[in-house]
mmCIF file of C-alpha atoms and ligand atoms in Angstrom:
data_model
loop_
_atom_site.group_PDB
_atom_site.id
_atom_site.type_symbol
_atom_site.label_atom_id
_atom_site.label_comp_id
_atom_site.label_asym_id
_atom_site.label_seq_id
_atom_site.Cartn_x
_atom_site.Cartn_y
_atom_site.Cartn_z
ATOM 1 C CA UNK C 1 0.000 0.000 0.000
ATOM 2 C CA UNK C 2 2.512 2.601 1.138
ATOM 3 C CA UNK C 3 2.005 6.123 2.353
ATOM 4 C CA UNK C 4 0.419 8.483 -0.219
ATOM 5 C CA UNK C 5 2.207 11.768 -0.969
ATOM 6 C CA UNK C 6 0.877 15.094 -2.224
ATOM 7 C CA UNK C 7 1.114 13.916 -5.845
ATOM 8 C CA UNK C 8 -0.732 10.670 -5.232
ATOM 9 C CA UNK C 9 2.389 8.512 -5.329
ATOM 10 C CA UNK C 10 2.431 5.569 -2.970
ATOM 11 C CA UNK C 11 5.706 5.624 -1.010
ATOM 12 C CA UNK C 12 6.680 2.077 -0.109
ATOM 13 C CA UNK C 13 10.465 1.992 -0.456
ATOM 14 C CA UNK C 14 13.224 3.248 1.844
ATOM 15 C CA UNK C 15 16.879 3.323 0.792
ATOM 16 C CA UNK C 16 19.269 3.462 3.699
ATOM 17 C CA UNK C 17 22.874 4.637 3.434
ATOM 18 C CA UNK C 18 24.523 2.664 6.225
ATOM 19 C CA UNK C 19 27.923 4.342 5.913
ATOM 20 C CA UNK C 20 29.600 7.203 4.071
ATOM 21 C CA UNK C 21 32.809 5.149 3.844
ATOM 22 C CA UNK C 22 33.855 3.307 0.720
ATOM 23 C CA UNK C 23 36.697 1.033 -0.357
ATOM 24 C CA UNK C 24 36.613 2.406 -3.938
ATOM 25 C CA UNK C 25 36.954 5.890 -5.386
ATOM 26 C CA UNK C 26 34.850 5.810 -8.563
ATOM 27 C CA UNK C 27 35.662 8.822 -10.693
ATOM 28 C CA UNK C 28 32.035 9.973 -11.019
ATOM 29 C CA UNK C 29 31.222 9.537 -7.346
ATOM 30 C CA UNK C 30 34.171 10.476 -5.148
ATOM 31 C CA UNK C 31 37.348 12.520 -5.363
ATOM 32 C CA UNK C 32 40.599 10.545 -5.230
ATOM 33 C CA UNK C 33 41.264 11.546 -1.627
ATOM 34 C CA UNK C 34 37.741 10.487 -0.586
ATOM 35 C CA UNK C 35 35.138 12.705 1.076
ATOM 36 C CA UNK C 36 35.374 14.233 4.549
ATOM 37 C CA UNK C 37 34.074 11.425 6.741
ATOM 38 C CA UNK C 38 31.603 11.836 9.546
ATOM 39 C CA UNK C 39 32.763 10.661 12.977
ATOM 40 C CA UNK C 40 31.313 7.247 13.847
ATOM 41 C CA UNK C 41 29.210 8.843 16.590
ATOM 42 C CA UNK C 42 27.257 10.717 13.916
ATOM 43 C CA UNK C 43 26.279 7.565 12.031
ATOM 44 C CA UNK C 44 23.042 5.930 13.065
ATOM 45 C CA UNK C 45 23.500 2.839 15.212
ATOM 46 C CA UNK C 46 21.893 -0.454 14.154
ATOM 47 C CA UNK C 47 19.274 -0.029 16.883
ATOM 48 C CA UNK C 48 18.426 3.440 15.585
ATOM 49 C CA UNK C 49 18.195 2.241 11.986
ATOM 50 C CA UNK C 50 15.946 -0.641 13.023
ATOM 51 C CA UNK C 51 13.694 1.684 15.015
ATOM 52 C CA UNK C 52 13.304 3.889 11.923
ATOM 53 C CA UNK C 53 12.548 0.824 9.782
ATOM 54 C CA UNK C 54 9.859 -0.267 12.259
ATOM 55 C CA UNK C 55 8.287 3.195 12.158
ATOM 56 C CA UNK C 56 8.488 3.211 8.340
ATOM 57 C CA UNK C 57 6.926 -0.259 8.157
ATOM 58 C CA UNK C 58 4.017 0.965 10.287
ATOM 59 C CA UNK C 59 3.318 3.503 7.502
ATOM 60 C CA UNK C 60 3.323 0.909 4.736
ATOM 61 C CA UNK C 61 6.993 0.844 3.690
ATOM 62 C CA UNK C 62 7.601 -2.742 2.577
ATOM 63 C CA UNK C 63 10.896 -2.551 0.750
ATOM 64 C CA UNK C 64 14.319 -1.628 2.131
ATOM 65 C CA UNK C 65 17.618 -1.289 0.284
ATOM 66 C CA UNK C 66 20.923 -0.963 2.086
ATOM 67 C CA UNK C 67 23.449 1.161 0.281
ATOM 68 C CA UNK C 68 26.179 3.664 1.041
ATOM 69 C CA UNK C 69 29.117 4.355 0.682
ATOM 70 C CA UNK C 70 29.943 0.721 0.526
ATOM 71 C CA UNK C 71 27.508 -1.135 2.820
ATOM 72 C CA UNK C 72 29.816 -4.144 3.174
ATOM 73 C CA UNK C 73 32.465 -1.950 4.840
ATOM 74 C CA UNK C 74 30.126 -1.228 7.753
ATOM 75 C CA UNK C 75 31.207 -3.413 10.651
ATOM 76 C CA UNK C 76 28.501 -5.902 11.655
ATOM 77 C CA UNK C 77 26.454 -5.414 8.468
ATOM 78 C CA UNK C 78 25.178 -9.006 8.619
ATOM 79 C CA UNK C 79 23.685 -8.271 12.064
ATOM 80 C CA UNK C 80 21.934 -5.211 10.679
ATOM 81 C CA UNK C 81 20.478 -7.298 7.845
ATOM 82 C CA UNK C 82 19.168 -9.789 10.390
ATOM 83 C CA UNK C 83 17.625 -7.035 12.522
ATOM 84 C CA UNK C 84 15.849 -5.412 9.578
ATOM 85 C CA UNK C 85 14.736 -8.727 8.078
ATOM 86 C CA UNK C 86 12.877 -9.510 11.282
ATOM 87 C CA UNK C 87 10.784 -6.302 11.232
ATOM 88 C CA UNK C 88 7.156 -7.237 10.511
ATOM 89 C CA UNK C 89 5.949 -5.783 7.212
ATOM 90 C CA UNK C 90 9.340 -5.710 5.486
ATOM 91 C CA UNK C 91 8.816 -7.961 2.491
ATOM 92 C CA UNK C 92 11.819 -7.111 0.385
ATOM 93 C CA UNK C 93 15.333 -6.450 1.672
ATOM 94 C CA UNK C 94 18.046 -5.780 -0.900
ATOM 95 C CA UNK C 95 21.523 -4.248 -1.077
ATOM 96 C CA UNK C 96 23.469 -2.197 -3.591
ATOM 97 C CA UNK C 97 27.177 -2.977 -3.391
ATOM 98 C CA UNK C 98 30.333 -2.506 -5.406
ATOM 99 C CA UNK C 99 30.859 -6.242 -4.959
ATOM 100 C CA UNK C 100 34.493 -6.044 -3.815
ATOM 101 C CA UNK C 101 33.801 -7.843 -0.510
ATOM 102 C CA UNK C 102 30.760 -9.783 -1.662
ATOM 103 C CA UNK C 103 32.556 -13.116 -2.071
ATOM 104 C CA UNK C 104 33.141 -13.120 1.708
ATOM 105 C CA UNK C 105 29.627 -12.042 2.682
ATOM 106 C CA UNK C 106 27.169 -13.482 0.146
ATOM 107 C CA UNK C 107 26.181 -16.645 2.032
ATOM 108 C CA UNK C 108 26.049 -14.945 5.451
ATOM 109 C CA UNK C 109 23.868 -12.160 4.066
ATOM 110 C CA UNK C 110 21.471 -14.633 2.517
ATOM 111 C CA UNK C 111 21.242 -16.590 5.730
ATOM 112 C CA UNK C 112 20.541 -13.351 7.666
ATOM 113 C CA UNK C 113 17.576 -12.537 5.417
ATOM 114 C CA UNK C 114 18.895 -10.465 2.515
ATOM 115 C CA UNK C 115 16.896 -11.274 -0.602
ATOM 116 C CA UNK C 116 19.050 -9.961 -3.451
ATOM 117 C CA UNK C 117 21.877 -7.688 -4.522
ATOM 118 C CA UNK C 118 22.535 -5.066 -7.155
ATOM 119 C CA UNK C 119 26.217 -4.977 -8.041
ATOM 120 C CA UNK C 120 27.776 -1.878 -9.567
ATOM 121 C CA UNK C 121 30.163 -2.824 -12.342
ATOM 122 C CA UNK C 122 31.187 -0.352 -15.005
ATOM 123 C CA UNK C 123 33.684 -2.350 -17.064
ATOM 124 C CA UNK C 124 34.787 -5.910 -17.795
ATOM 125 C CA UNK C 125 38.411 -4.898 -18.407
ATOM 126 C CA UNK C 126 40.783 -5.148 -15.414
ATOM 127 C CA UNK C 127 42.966 -2.087 -16.154
ATOM 128 C CA UNK C 128 39.962 -0.001 -16.955
ATOM 129 C CA UNK C 129 38.290 -1.112 -13.731
ATOM 130 C CA UNK C 130 41.333 0.201 -11.908
ATOM 131 C CA UNK C 131 41.117 3.472 -13.842
ATOM 132 C CA UNK C 132 37.417 4.039 -13.078
ATOM 133 C CA UNK C 133 37.504 2.938 -9.433
ATOM 134 C CA UNK C 134 41.092 4.146 -8.896
ATOM 135 C CA UNK C 135 41.844 1.305 -6.444
ATOM 136 C CA UNK C 136 39.695 -1.712 -7.255
ATOM 137 C CA UNK C 137 40.390 -5.203 -8.521
ATOM 138 C CA UNK C 138 37.895 -6.496 -11.105
ATOM 139 C CA UNK C 139 38.413 -10.136 -10.197
ATOM 140 C CA UNK C 140 37.062 -9.546 -6.681
ATOM 141 C CA UNK C 141 33.786 -8.252 -8.094
ATOM 142 C CA UNK C 142 33.409 -11.125 -10.554
ATOM 143 C CA UNK C 143 33.974 -13.611 -7.718
ATOM 144 C CA UNK C 144 31.467 -11.681 -5.608
ATOM 145 C CA UNK C 145 28.792 -11.922 -8.306
ATOM 146 C CA UNK C 146 29.430 -15.638 -8.651
ATOM 147 C CA UNK C 147 29.129 -16.215 -4.884
ATOM 148 C CA UNK C 148 25.940 -14.140 -4.772
ATOM 149 C CA UNK C 149 24.485 -16.332 -7.501
ATOM 150 C CA UNK C 150 25.440 -19.492 -5.615
ATOM 151 C CA UNK C 151 23.961 -18.085 -2.399
ATOM 152 C CA UNK C 152 20.657 -17.359 -4.166
ATOM 153 C CA UNK C 153 20.789 -13.569 -3.804
ATOM 154 C CA UNK C 154 18.837 -13.330 -7.044
ATOM 155 C CA UNK C 155 17.828 -11.827 -9.393
ATOM 156 C CA UNK C 156 21.263 -10.177 -9.534
ATOM 157 C CA UNK C 157 21.190 -6.792 -11.191
ATOM 158 C CA UNK C 158 24.363 -5.285 -12.583
ATOM 159 C CA UNK C 159 24.471 -1.472 -12.627
ATOM 160 C CA UNK C 160 26.679 0.099 -15.272
ATOM 161 C CA UNK C 161 27.046 3.878 -15.327
ATOM 162 C CA UNK C 162 27.832 4.692 -18.956
ATOM 163 C CA UNK C 163 30.653 7.224 -19.269
ATOM 164 C CA UNK C 164 31.900 8.879 -22.427
ATOM 165 C CA UNK C 165 35.653 8.360 -22.719
ATOM 166 C CA UNK C 166 35.727 5.538 -20.128
ATOM 167 C CA UNK C 167 33.421 2.620 -20.839
ATOM 168 C CA UNK C 168 30.969 3.634 -23.519
ATOM 169 C CA UNK C 169 32.538 1.195 -25.970
ATOM 170 C CA UNK C 170 31.563 -1.719 -23.672
ATOM 171 C CA UNK C 171 27.795 -1.380 -23.708
ATOM 172 C CA UNK C 172 27.395 -4.020 -26.405
ATOM 173 C CA UNK C 173 29.681 -6.421 -24.464
ATOM 174 C CA UNK C 174 27.544 -5.971 -21.340
ATOM 175 C CA UNK C 175 24.347 -6.423 -23.329
ATOM 176 C CA UNK C 176 25.724 -9.583 -24.958
ATOM 177 C CA UNK C 177 26.388 -11.077 -21.523
ATOM 178 C CA UNK C 178 22.657 -11.188 -20.837
ATOM 179 C CA UNK C 179 22.247 -13.747 -23.616
ATOM 180 C CA UNK C 180 24.181 -16.541 -21.910
ATOM 181 C CA UNK C 181 24.107 -15.425 -18.236
ATOM 182 C CA UNK C 182 21.119 -14.686 -16.047
ATOM 183 C CA UNK C 183 22.448 -11.186 -15.492
ATOM 184 C CA UNK C 184 20.088 -8.230 -15.417
ATOM 185 C CA UNK C 185 22.211 -5.414 -16.744
ATOM 186 C CA UNK C 186 21.004 -1.874 -16.146
ATOM 187 C CA UNK C 187 22.600 0.984 -18.017
ATOM 188 C CA UNK C 188 22.493 4.257 -16.081
ATOM 189 C CA UNK C 189 22.888 7.879 -17.134
ATOM 190 C CA UNK C 190 25.536 9.634 -15.072
ATOM 191 C CA UNK C 191 24.110 12.453 -12.951
ATOM 192 C CA UNK C 192 25.840 15.745 -12.164
ATOM 193 C CA UNK C 193 25.727 15.341 -8.391
ATOM 194 C CA UNK C 194 28.154 15.303 -5.493
ATOM 195 C CA UNK C 195 31.797 16.279 -5.475
ATOM 196 C CA UNK C 196 32.329 15.215 -9.096
ATOM 197 C CA UNK C 197 29.248 16.990 -10.491
ATOM 198 C CA UNK C 198 30.978 19.203 -13.039
ATOM 199 C CA UNK C 199 33.274 16.510 -14.408
ATOM 200 C CA UNK C 200 30.278 14.205 -14.876
ATOM 201 C CA UNK C 201 28.616 16.600 -17.279
ATOM 202 C CA UNK C 202 31.278 15.909 -19.921
ATOM 203 C CA UNK C 203 30.863 12.126 -19.549
ATOM 204 C CA UNK C 204 27.110 12.001 -19.998
ATOM 205 C CA UNK C 205 25.712 9.565 -22.580
ATOM 206 C CA UNK C 206 21.953 9.357 -23.180
ATOM 207 C CA UNK C 207 20.218 5.985 -22.939
ATOM 208 C CA UNK C 208 18.623 6.581 -26.330
ATOM 209 C CA UNK C 209 22.073 6.350 -27.901
ATOM 210 C CA UNK C 210 22.966 3.266 -25.839
ATOM 211 C CA UNK C 211 19.780 1.511 -26.805
ATOM 212 C CA UNK C 212 20.266 2.249 -30.500
ATOM 213 C CA UNK C 213 23.830 0.984 -30.338
ATOM 214 C CA UNK C 214 22.733 -2.301 -28.733
ATOM 215 C CA UNK C 215 19.936 -2.853 -31.242
ATOM 216 C CA UNK C 216 22.274 -2.181 -34.172
ATOM 217 C CA UNK C 217 24.747 -4.751 -32.880
ATOM 218 C CA UNK C 218 22.529 -7.436 -31.349
ATOM 219 C CA UNK C 219 19.036 -7.087 -32.764
ATOM 220 C CA UNK C 220 15.712 -5.795 -31.440
ATOM 221 C CA UNK C 221 15.023 -5.350 -27.736
ATOM 222 C CA UNK C 222 11.772 -6.954 -26.666
ATOM 223 C CA UNK C 223 9.909 -5.361 -23.686
ATOM 224 C CA UNK C 224 10.276 -7.485 -20.523
ATOM 225 C CA UNK C 225 9.488 -7.169 -16.830
ATOM 226 C CA UNK C 226 11.559 -7.914 -13.752
ATOM 227 C CA UNK C 227 10.668 -8.185 -10.067
ATOM 228 C CA UNK C 228 11.394 -5.027 -8.069
ATOM 229 C CA UNK C 229 12.030 -3.176 -11.289
ATOM 230 C CA UNK C 230 12.020 0.385 -9.882
ATOM 231 C CA UNK C 231 12.755 3.135 -12.363
ATOM 232 C CA UNK C 232 14.367 0.943 -15.042
ATOM 233 C CA UNK C 233 12.621 0.014 -18.292
ATOM 234 C CA UNK C 234 13.417 -3.597 -19.099
ATOM 235 C CA UNK C 235 13.979 -5.436 -22.360
ATOM 236 C CA UNK C 236 15.307 -8.770 -23.499
ATOM 237 C CA UNK C 237 17.311 -9.845 -26.504
ATOM 238 C CA UNK C 238 15.769 -12.719 -28.456
ATOM 239 C CA UNK C 239 16.347 -15.968 -26.504
ATOM 240 C CA UNK C 240 18.391 -14.259 -23.745
ATOM 241 C CA UNK C 241 18.513 -15.566 -20.153
ATOM 242 C CA UNK C 242 18.921 -12.120 -18.618
ATOM 243 C CA UNK C 243 17.426 -8.685 -19.254
ATOM 244 C CA UNK C 244 18.609 -5.213 -20.176
ATOM 245 C CA UNK C 245 17.340 -2.140 -18.316
ATOM 246 C CA UNK C 246 17.744 1.569 -18.919
ATOM 247 C CA UNK C 247 17.713 4.136 -16.125
ATOM 248 C CA UNK C 248 17.222 7.652 -17.436
ATOM 249 C CA UNK C 249 17.290 10.210 -14.594
ATOM 250 C CA UNK C 250 18.366 12.946 -17.005
ATOM 251 C CA UNK C 251 16.855 12.309 -20.431
ATOM 252 C CA UNK C 252 13.483 11.079 -19.171
ATOM 253 C CA UNK C 253 12.861 11.627 -15.498
ATOM 254 C CA UNK C 254 10.731 9.046 -13.721
ATOM 255 C CA UNK C 255 9.724 11.251 -10.787
ATOM 256 C CA UNK C 256 6.002 10.763 -11.440
ATOM 257 C CA UNK C 257 6.370 7.109 -10.405
ATOM 258 C CA UNK C 258 9.002 7.589 -7.674
ATOM 259 C CA UNK C 259 8.036 5.504 -4.644
ATOM 260 C CA UNK C 260 11.082 6.095 -2.450
ATOM 261 C CA UNK C 261 12.534 7.944 0.479
ATOM 262 C CA UNK C 262 16.175 7.964 1.520
ATOM 263 C CA UNK C 263 17.790 7.824 4.924
ATOM 264 C CA UNK C 264 21.300 9.307 4.986
ATOM 265 C CA UNK C 265 24.113 7.708 6.947
ATOM 266 C CA UNK C 266 23.893 10.541 9.511
ATOM 267 C CA UNK C 267 20.195 10.082 10.089
ATOM 268 C CA UNK C 268 18.386 12.500 7.822
ATOM 269 C CA UNK C 269 15.330 11.636 5.803
ATOM 270 C CA UNK C 270 15.736 12.861 2.241
ATOM 271 C CA UNK C 271 12.566 12.762 0.159
ATOM 272 C CA UNK C 272 14.380 13.230 -3.189
ATOM 273 C CA UNK C 273 17.906 12.170 -4.160
ATOM 274 C CA UNK C 274 18.297 15.276 -6.277
ATOM 275 C CA UNK C 275 17.007 17.892 -3.856
ATOM 276 C CA UNK C 276 18.951 18.945 -0.777
ATOM 277 C CA UNK C 277 15.862 19.196 1.399
ATOM 278 C CA UNK C 278 16.228 16.833 4.397
ATOM 279 C CA UNK C 279 14.618 16.310 7.794
ATOM 280 C CA UNK C 280 16.762 15.413 10.782
ATOM 281 C CA UNK C 281 15.591 12.150 12.357
ATOM 282 C CA UNK C 282 18.718 11.402 14.341
ATOM 283 C CA UNK C 283 18.260 14.350 16.730
ATOM 284 C CA UNK C 284 14.673 13.284 17.324
ATOM 285 C CA UNK C 285 15.701 9.703 18.063
ATOM 286 C CA UNK C 286 18.568 10.773 20.298
ATOM 287 C CA UNK C 287 16.277 12.997 22.302
ATOM 288 C CA UNK C 288 13.994 10.048 22.970
ATOM 289 C CA UNK C 289 11.349 10.155 20.181
ATOM 290 C CA UNK C 290 8.996 7.182 20.274
ATOM 291 C CA UNK C 291 8.334 5.003 17.231
ATOM 292 C CA UNK C 292 5.023 6.839 16.713
ATOM 293 C CA UNK C 293 6.803 10.195 16.799
ATOM 294 C CA UNK C 294 9.355 8.958 14.283
ATOM 295 C CA UNK C 295 6.526 7.763 12.065
ATOM 296 C CA UNK C 296 5.036 11.284 12.202
ATOM 297 C CA UNK C 297 8.343 12.777 11.010
ATOM 298 C CA UNK C 298 8.537 10.257 8.163
ATOM 299 C CA UNK C 299 4.965 11.184 7.192
ATOM 300 C CA UNK C 300 6.020 14.819 7.063
ATOM 301 C CA UNK C 301 8.910 13.895 4.742
ATOM 302 C CA UNK C 302 6.446 12.067 2.486
ATOM 303 C CA UNK C 303 4.151 15.109 2.518
ATOM 304 C CA UNK C 304 7.041 17.356 1.449
ATOM 305 C CA UNK C 305 8.391 15.081 -1.292
ATOM 306 C CA UNK C 306 8.835 17.307 -4.364
ATOM 307 C CA UNK C 307 6.867 16.579 -7.501
ATOM 308 C CA UNK C 308 10.024 16.193 -9.591
ATOM 309 C CA UNK C 309 13.718 16.960 -9.632
ATOM 310 C CA UNK C 310 15.094 20.154 -11.160
ATOM 311 C CA UNK C 311 18.407 18.936 -12.542
ATOM 312 C CA UNK C 312 17.921 20.186 -16.078
ATOM 313 C CA UNK C 313 17.016 23.595 -14.678
ATOM 314 C CA UNK C 314 20.688 23.748 -13.702
ATOM 315 C CA UNK C 315 20.094 23.920 -9.952
ATOM 316 C CA UNK C 316 22.398 21.106 -8.895
ATOM 317 C CA UNK C 317 22.135 19.919 -5.334
ATOM 318 C CA UNK C 318 24.800 21.464 -3.113
ATOM 319 C CA UNK C 319 27.201 18.594 -3.226
ATOM 320 C CA UNK C 320 26.328 16.104 -0.492
ATOM 321 C CA UNK C 321 28.239 13.063 -1.750
ATOM 322 C CA UNK C 322 26.241 10.163 -3.224
ATOM 323 C CA UNK C 323 27.966 7.990 -0.653
ATOM 324 C CA UNK C 324 26.328 9.840 2.242
ATOM 325 C CA UNK C 325 22.912 10.019 0.639
ATOM 326 C CA UNK C 326 22.930 6.475 -0.693
ATOM 327 C CA UNK C 327 22.812 6.626 -4.498
HETATM 328 N N1 SAM X 1 29.045 1.541 -3.111
HETATM 329 C C1 SAM X 1 27.868 0.922 -3.578
HETATM 330 C C2 SAM X 1 27.908 0.747 -5.079
HETATM 331 O O1 SAM X 1 28.751 1.346 -5.740
HETATM 332 O O2 SAM X 1 27.078 -0.023 -5.565
HETATM 333 C C3 SAM X 1 26.575 1.624 -3.175
HETATM 334 C C4 SAM X 1 26.553 3.109 -3.233
HETATM 335 S S1 SAM X 1 26.704 3.837 -4.847
HETATM 336 C C5 SAM X 1 26.597 5.550 -4.455
HETATM 337 C C6 SAM X 1 25.139 3.397 -5.543
HETATM 338 C C7 SAM X 1 25.022 3.523 -7.039
HETATM 339 O O3 SAM X 1 25.094 4.895 -7.396
HETATM 340 C C8 SAM X 1 26.098 2.807 -7.836
HETATM 341 O O4 SAM X 1 25.494 1.947 -8.786
HETATM 342 C C9 SAM X 1 26.833 3.917 -8.540
HETATM 343 O O5 SAM X 1 27.322 3.513 -9.793
HETATM 344 C C10 SAM X 1 25.757 4.976 -8.643
HETATM 345 N N2 SAM X 1 26.275 6.333 -8.793
HETATM 346 C C11 SAM X 1 27.185 6.969 -8.011
HETATM 347 N N3 SAM X 1 27.406 8.214 -8.466
HETATM 348 C C12 SAM X 1 26.601 8.378 -9.561
HETATM 349 C C13 SAM X 1 26.367 9.447 -10.479
HETATM 350 N N4 SAM X 1 26.984 10.607 -10.355
HETATM 351 N N5 SAM X 1 25.471 9.242 -11.480
HETATM 352 C C14 SAM X 1 24.821 8.049 -11.619
HETATM 353 N N6 SAM X 1 24.995 7.018 -10.778
HETATM 354 C C15 SAM X 1 25.877 7.165 -9.768
HETATM 355 FE FE1 SF4 X 2 32.082 3.813 -3.636
HETATM 356 FE FE2 SF4 X 2 29.830 3.086 -4.809
HETATM 357 FE FE3 SF4 X 2 30.696 5.644 -4.933
HETATM 358 FE FE4 SF4 X 2 32.024 3.774 -6.261
HETATM 359 S S1 SF4 X 2 29.882 4.396 -6.620
HETATM 360 S S2 SF4 X 2 32.943 5.365 -4.935
HETATM 361 S S3 SF4 X 2 31.804 2.044 -4.958
HETATM 362 S S4 SF4 X 2 30.050 4.585 -3.131
#
């Protein structure tokens, strides 16, 4: 059901950034030296996060995604998964990860109640992976995806941010992978947000171009559907095991069907990724707010969710990093 906002959207999905820390430094997300980190005391504790999830569930939120920063770098993350999975009303619990540590966690996460993972992977070439992430090792991610598959954290979605001058020439290779593997590859338009906002503008590639390129090389894309599909539009190549999705925050905004709220790693509810408006929940919790009072604050955030983002009107958000907000 969800909680209805001022534009008649049913809000049923909460994305939680569990840490602002990350073990990679992707060029479109973080500067090489990283972002100024919040002291641990400013991050929500697991008990606080779970209390917020309970309050959200009482309003009809049924789906939670853990993200970051890199969620697998948060100490005790498996315990947090277990705590959230046991909240009545939470039907779907997923994670977005860069996959670097996934090979070590996949089975434990599944056992704790995680349902599935989205893995961010922008290239299939080892040196290029190092260039885009500055520090990462491609093989770790491939092993992570394989372990996630074995653990049953499926369907596994692979997120590829398409970047001019970095990986654009690999879109057909990624699309081809969906023929033989049950991979659900989602191509994403890079957004001018966070510390790297200006640089990202020059790397933008529209999904229209990506789609045309794939169809020229591999044949027509047939409309398909996928569980928990969110803002992506899905297609399938003839006879393919996996699917291909396109996420178009810039060329074709999907705000009219946005069903989500975000919780930042330092405890603020953010109704829209691309607007800096936030409501502080952490102070309320730390001054003793009850679950009902927290639910009231969440309702207020839903009420104030903007109708749509204003990116193309050139008012970029002030530069909170994606890692803090939970991209
Ligand atoms: N560290 C995890 C990961 O990389 O999957 C979770 C956090 S990351 C911020 C979540 C997603 O946001 C990733 O798929 C990443 O590629 C995407 N992302 C980060 N910065 C972006 C940007 N400027 N434009 C589009 N997507 C972005
Ligand atoms: Fe880290 Fe994810 Fe940002 Fe890459 S996209 S720097 S993995 S938070």
